[in-house]
Coordinates of C-alpha atoms in Angstrom, one line a residue:
M225 CA 0.1 -0.2 0.3
S226 CA 1.5 3.4 -0.8
E227 CA 1.9 6.4 1.5
N228 CA -0.8 8.3 -0.8
S229 CA -3.7 5.6 -0.1
R230 CA -3.9 7.4 3.3
R231 CA -3.5 10.7 2.2
V232 CA -6.1 13.2 0.5
A233 CA -5.9 15.6 -2.0
V234 CA -8.1 18.9 -3.0
V235 CA -8.3 20.4 -7.0
T236 CA -10.2 23.4 -7.6
G237 CA -12.1 23.9 -10.9
A238 CA -11.4 20.2 -11.0
A239 CA -15.2 19.4 -13.1
R240 CA -13.4 19.6 -15.9
G241 CA -10.2 20.3 -18.3
I242 CA -7.0 20.6 -15.9
G243 CA -8.7 20.0 -13.2
A244 CA -10.3 16.5 -13.8
A245 CA -7.4 15.0 -15.5
T246 CA -4.8 16.3 -12.2
A247 CA -7.7 15.2 -10.0
L248 CA -7.7 11.8 -11.8
R249 CA -4.2 11.2 -12.1
L250 CA -3.7 11.9 -8.4
A251 CA -6.5 9.6 -7.6
R252 CA -4.6 7.1 -9.7
D253 CA -1.2 8.0 -7.6
G254 CA -3.3 6.5 -4.5
F255 CA -4.8 9.9 -2.9
A256 CA -8.3 10.4 -2.2
V257 CA -9.5 13.6 -3.7
A258 CA -11.7 16.0 -3.5
V259 CA -13.2 17.3 -6.9
C260 CA -14.5 21.1 -6.2
D261 CA -16.0 23.4 -8.6
L262 CA -18.2 25.9 -8.5
D263 CA -21.4 24.2 -9.5
E264 CA -21.1 21.0 -7.5
A265 CA -23.3 18.9 -10.1
A266 CA -20.5 19.4 -12.8
C267 CA -18.1 17.6 -10.5
A268 CA -20.2 14.0 -11.5
D269 CA -18.2 13.5 -14.9
T270 CA -14.8 13.7 -13.0
V271 CA -16.0 12.1 -9.6
A272 CA -17.0 8.9 -12.0
A273 CA -13.7 8.9 -13.7
V274 CA -12.4 8.1 -10.1
E275 CA -14.6 5.9 -9.6
K276 CA -14.7 3.4 -12.5
D277 CA -10.9 3.5 -11.7
G278 CA -10.8 2.3 -8.0
G279 CA -10.1 5.6 -6.7
R280 CA -12.2 7.8 -4.1
A281 CA -13.6 10.9 -5.0
L282 CA -15.9 13.8 -3.7
A283 CA -17.7 16.3 -5.7
V284 CA -17.5 20.1 -3.6
G285 CA -19.8 23.2 -4.7
V286 CA -17.7 26.0 -3.4
D287 CA -16.6 29.7 -4.7
V288 CA -13.2 30.1 -3.9
A289 CA -13.3 33.7 -3.5
D290 CA -15.9 33.0 -0.6
A291 CA -13.9 33.0 2.6
E292 CA -17.4 31.1 4.3
Q293 CA -17.7 28.7 1.5
V294 CA -14.0 28.5 1.6
G295 CA -14.1 27.1 5.2
S296 CA -17.1 24.7 4.8
A297 CA -16.1 23.3 1.9
V298 CA -12.5 22.3 3.4
A299 CA -14.0 21.2 6.9
R300 CA -16.4 18.8 4.7
I301 CA -13.6 17.3 2.9
A302 CA -11.9 16.8 6.5
E303 CA -14.7 15.0 7.6
E304 CA -16.1 12.9 4.6
L305 CA -12.4 12.0 3.4
G306 CA -9.4 13.0 6.3
P307 CA -7.6 16.1 6.7
P308 CA -6.4 17.3 3.3
V309 CA -2.4 17.2 2.7
A310 CA -2.4 17.9 -0.8
L311 CA -3.8 20.9 -2.5
V312 CA -3.8 22.0 -6.0
N313 CA -5.1 25.6 -7.0
N314 CA -6.4 25.5 -10.4
A315 CA -9.7 27.4 -10.7
G316 CA -9.6 30.1 -13.2
I317 CA -11.4 32.1 -15.3
T318 CA -10.8 34.5 -17.9
R319 CA -12.4 38.0 -19.1
D320 CA -10.1 39.2 -21.8
N321 CA -10.0 42.7 -23.4
L322 CA -7.8 45.3 -24.0
L323 CA -6.5 47.5 -21.0
L324 CA -9.4 50.3 -22.5
K325 CA -12.2 47.9 -22.4
L326 CA -11.3 46.0 -19.9
T327 CA -13.8 46.9 -16.9
E328 CA -13.3 46.7 -12.5
A329 CA -15.8 44.0 -12.4
D330 CA -13.5 41.9 -15.4
W331 CA -10.5 42.8 -13.2
D332 CA -11.9 41.9 -9.7
A333 CA -13.8 38.7 -11.2
V334 CA -10.4 37.1 -12.1
I335 CA -7.9 38.9 -9.8
G336 CA -10.9 37.4 -7.1
V337 CA -11.1 33.2 -8.2
H338 CA -7.0 33.0 -9.3
L339 CA -5.5 35.2 -6.4
R340 CA -7.9 35.6 -3.4
G341 CA -8.8 32.0 -4.4
A342 CA -5.5 30.5 -3.6
F343 CA -5.4 32.6 -0.5
L344 CA -8.2 31.3 0.8
M345 CA -7.5 27.7 -0.1
S346 CA -3.9 27.9 1.3
R347 CA -4.5 29.0 4.7
E348 CA -7.2 26.9 5.4
V349 CA -5.9 23.9 4.1
Q350 CA -2.5 24.1 5.7
Q351 CA -4.0 23.7 8.6
H352 CA -4.3 20.3 7.9
M353 CA -0.9 19.9 6.3
T354 CA 1.0 21.8 9.5
A355 CA -0.8 19.0 12.0
A356 CA 0.5 16.7 9.3
G357 CA 3.8 18.0 9.2
W358 CA 3.5 16.5 5.3
G359 CA 2.1 18.8 2.5
R360 CA 2.2 19.9 -0.5
I361 CA 0.6 23.2 -2.2
V362 CA 0.8 23.5 -6.4
N363 CA -0.7 26.6 -7.5
L364 CA -1.6 27.1 -11.2
S365 CA 0.4 30.3 -12.9
S366 CA 0.5 30.4 -16.5
T367 CA 3.1 31.6 -19.8
S368 CA 0.9 34.4 -19.8
A369 CA 2.0 36.1 -16.6
L370 CA 4.9 36.5 -18.8
G371 CA 2.5 38.9 -20.6
N372 CA -0.3 38.4 -23.0
R373 CA -2.1 41.0 -25.1
G374 CA -5.7 42.0 -23.9
Q375 CA -5.0 39.4 -20.7
A376 CA -3.7 42.2 -18.1
N377 CA -5.7 40.9 -15.2
Y378 CA -5.2 37.4 -16.3
S379 CA -1.8 37.9 -16.7
A380 CA -1.4 40.3 -13.4
A381 CA -2.9 37.2 -11.5
K382 CA -0.5 34.5 -12.7
A383 CA 2.2 36.4 -12.1
G384 CA 0.9 37.0 -8.2
I385 CA 0.4 33.7 -7.7
Q386 CA 4.2 32.8 -8.4
G387 CA 5.1 35.7 -5.9
F388 CA 2.6 33.8 -3.4
T389 CA 3.5 31.1 -4.6
K390 CA 7.7 31.4 -3.8
T391 CA 6.2 33.5 0.2
L392 CA 4.4 30.6 0.9
A393 CA 7.5 28.6 0.0
I394 CA 9.6 29.9 2.6
E395 CA 6.8 30.3 5.3
L396 CA 5.9 26.8 5.2
G397 CA 9.0 24.5 4.6
K398 CA 9.8 24.0 8.5
F399 CA 6.3 22.3 8.6
G400 CA 7.6 20.3 5.7
I401 CA 5.2 21.9 3.7
T402 CA 6.6 22.3 -0.2
V403 CA 4.8 24.8 -2.1
N404 CA 5.5 24.6 -6.4
A405 CA 3.7 26.7 -9.7
V406 CA 3.3 25.0 -12.6
A407 CA 2.6 27.5 -15.5
P408 CA 1.2 26.0 -18.5
G409 CA 1.5 27.3 -21.9
F410 CA -1.0 26.3 -24.5
I411 CA -2.9 23.8 -23.8
A412 CA -6.2 22.3 -25.0
T413 CA -9.0 23.3 -23.1
D414 CA -12.8 25.0 -22.4
M415 CA -11.2 28.0 -22.1
T416 CA -8.3 28.2 -25.1
A417 CA -11.3 27.2 -27.1
A418 CA -13.2 30.4 -25.7
T419 CA -10.1 32.4 -26.3
A420 CA -10.4 31.5 -30.4
A421 CA -13.9 31.9 -30.5
R422 CA -13.1 35.8 -29.3
I423 CA -10.9 35.9 -31.8
G424 CA -13.0 34.7 -34.5
M425 CA -10.7 31.6 -35.2
S426 CA -12.1 27.5 -35.5
F427 CA -10.3 25.9 -32.1
E428 CA -8.5 23.5 -34.9
D429 CA -6.8 26.5 -36.9
F430 CA -6.3 28.4 -33.8
Q431 CA -3.8 25.1 -32.1
T432 CA -2.7 24.9 -35.5
F433 CA -1.3 28.0 -35.4
A434 CA 0.3 27.5 -32.3
A435 CA 1.6 24.3 -32.2
E436 CA 3.5 25.8 -35.7
Q437 CA 5.4 28.0 -32.1
I438 CA 6.1 25.6 -30.2
P439 CA 9.8 23.8 -30.0
V440 CA 7.8 20.5 -29.7
R441 CA 5.6 21.1 -32.4
R442 CA 2.1 20.4 -30.8
V443 CA -0.5 22.0 -28.3
G444 CA -0.1 20.5 -24.5
R445 CA -3.1 18.2 -23.5
P446 CA -4.5 18.6 -20.2
E447 CA -2.6 15.4 -19.0
D448 CA 0.3 16.8 -19.7
I449 CA -0.1 19.3 -16.7
A450 CA -1.6 16.1 -14.4
G451 CA 2.0 14.8 -15.0
T452 CA 3.9 17.7 -13.6
V453 CA 1.0 17.9 -10.7
S454 CA 2.0 14.7 -10.2
F455 CA 5.7 14.5 -9.0
L456 CA 5.3 17.1 -7.5
A457 CA 2.5 16.6 -5.3
G458 CA 4.1 13.5 -4.5
D459 CA 7.6 12.4 -2.5
D460 CA 10.2 12.6 -4.9
A461 CA 9.5 16.5 -4.5
G462 CA 10.1 16.8 -0.7
F463 CA 13.3 18.8 -1.8
V464 CA 11.3 21.1 -4.3
S465 CA 10.3 24.0 -3.2
G466 CA 9.1 27.9 -4.8
Q467 CA 10.0 27.0 -7.9
V468 CA 8.2 27.6 -11.3
I469 CA 8.0 24.8 -13.8
Y470 CA 7.4 26.5 -17.3
V471 CA 5.1 23.3 -19.8
A472 CA 4.6 24.8 -22.5
G473 CA 6.4 22.8 -25.4
G474 CA 9.7 24.9 -24.7
P475 CA 11.7 27.6 -23.4
Q476 CA 9.7 30.7 -21.6
G477 CA 10.7 34.1 -20.3

């Protein structure tokens, strides 16, 4: 029996895309997984996939930007699955626009889900990690942290995630907790499909164009990110903390 078989992981934004792939991968690694998303019913497919694979999962509806909801969600997870010791802050939204058209509401929404959400979830879950003397926090950043036209809000949030990650690594390391970030490049998800629609391209053409700019000559898949998270959430990554790993098919920065 692996050590992970006694551990509980929380994945936010896990109803689909990168979050769903990550939840399934961590379940295969032996974690019991709390599948969190804004709409609890939307988590059903991910939970079913985990259970079909022989794992344990719990669907949890939570607005990660709402402190009260986060507290209730983590308490429920601890009661029904066990104290969580791994957290993947993946929940995210986009509200793309050029600066002159970007509204305060769209700025606040994106910063709220990405940055406030990661803060609230990490603050709530770390108490269980500290008690266990072992923990893994993996935050989802993005290559957009380096700047991307039409994404001032998203880029700022994802850059903030990197500073947040490095600071938590310093604060929490003495408790046996590592904190790292994964920064995906182009990953074929509903979010990138929405971007294609916004700029008036078919998703197929959008992917083809993107692949031509990527050294490995393909776009990423959610499973590419899940594999990196899997490593960072495991025992083999115990001496890796405060790092930002770009998973983008080539060098970044």
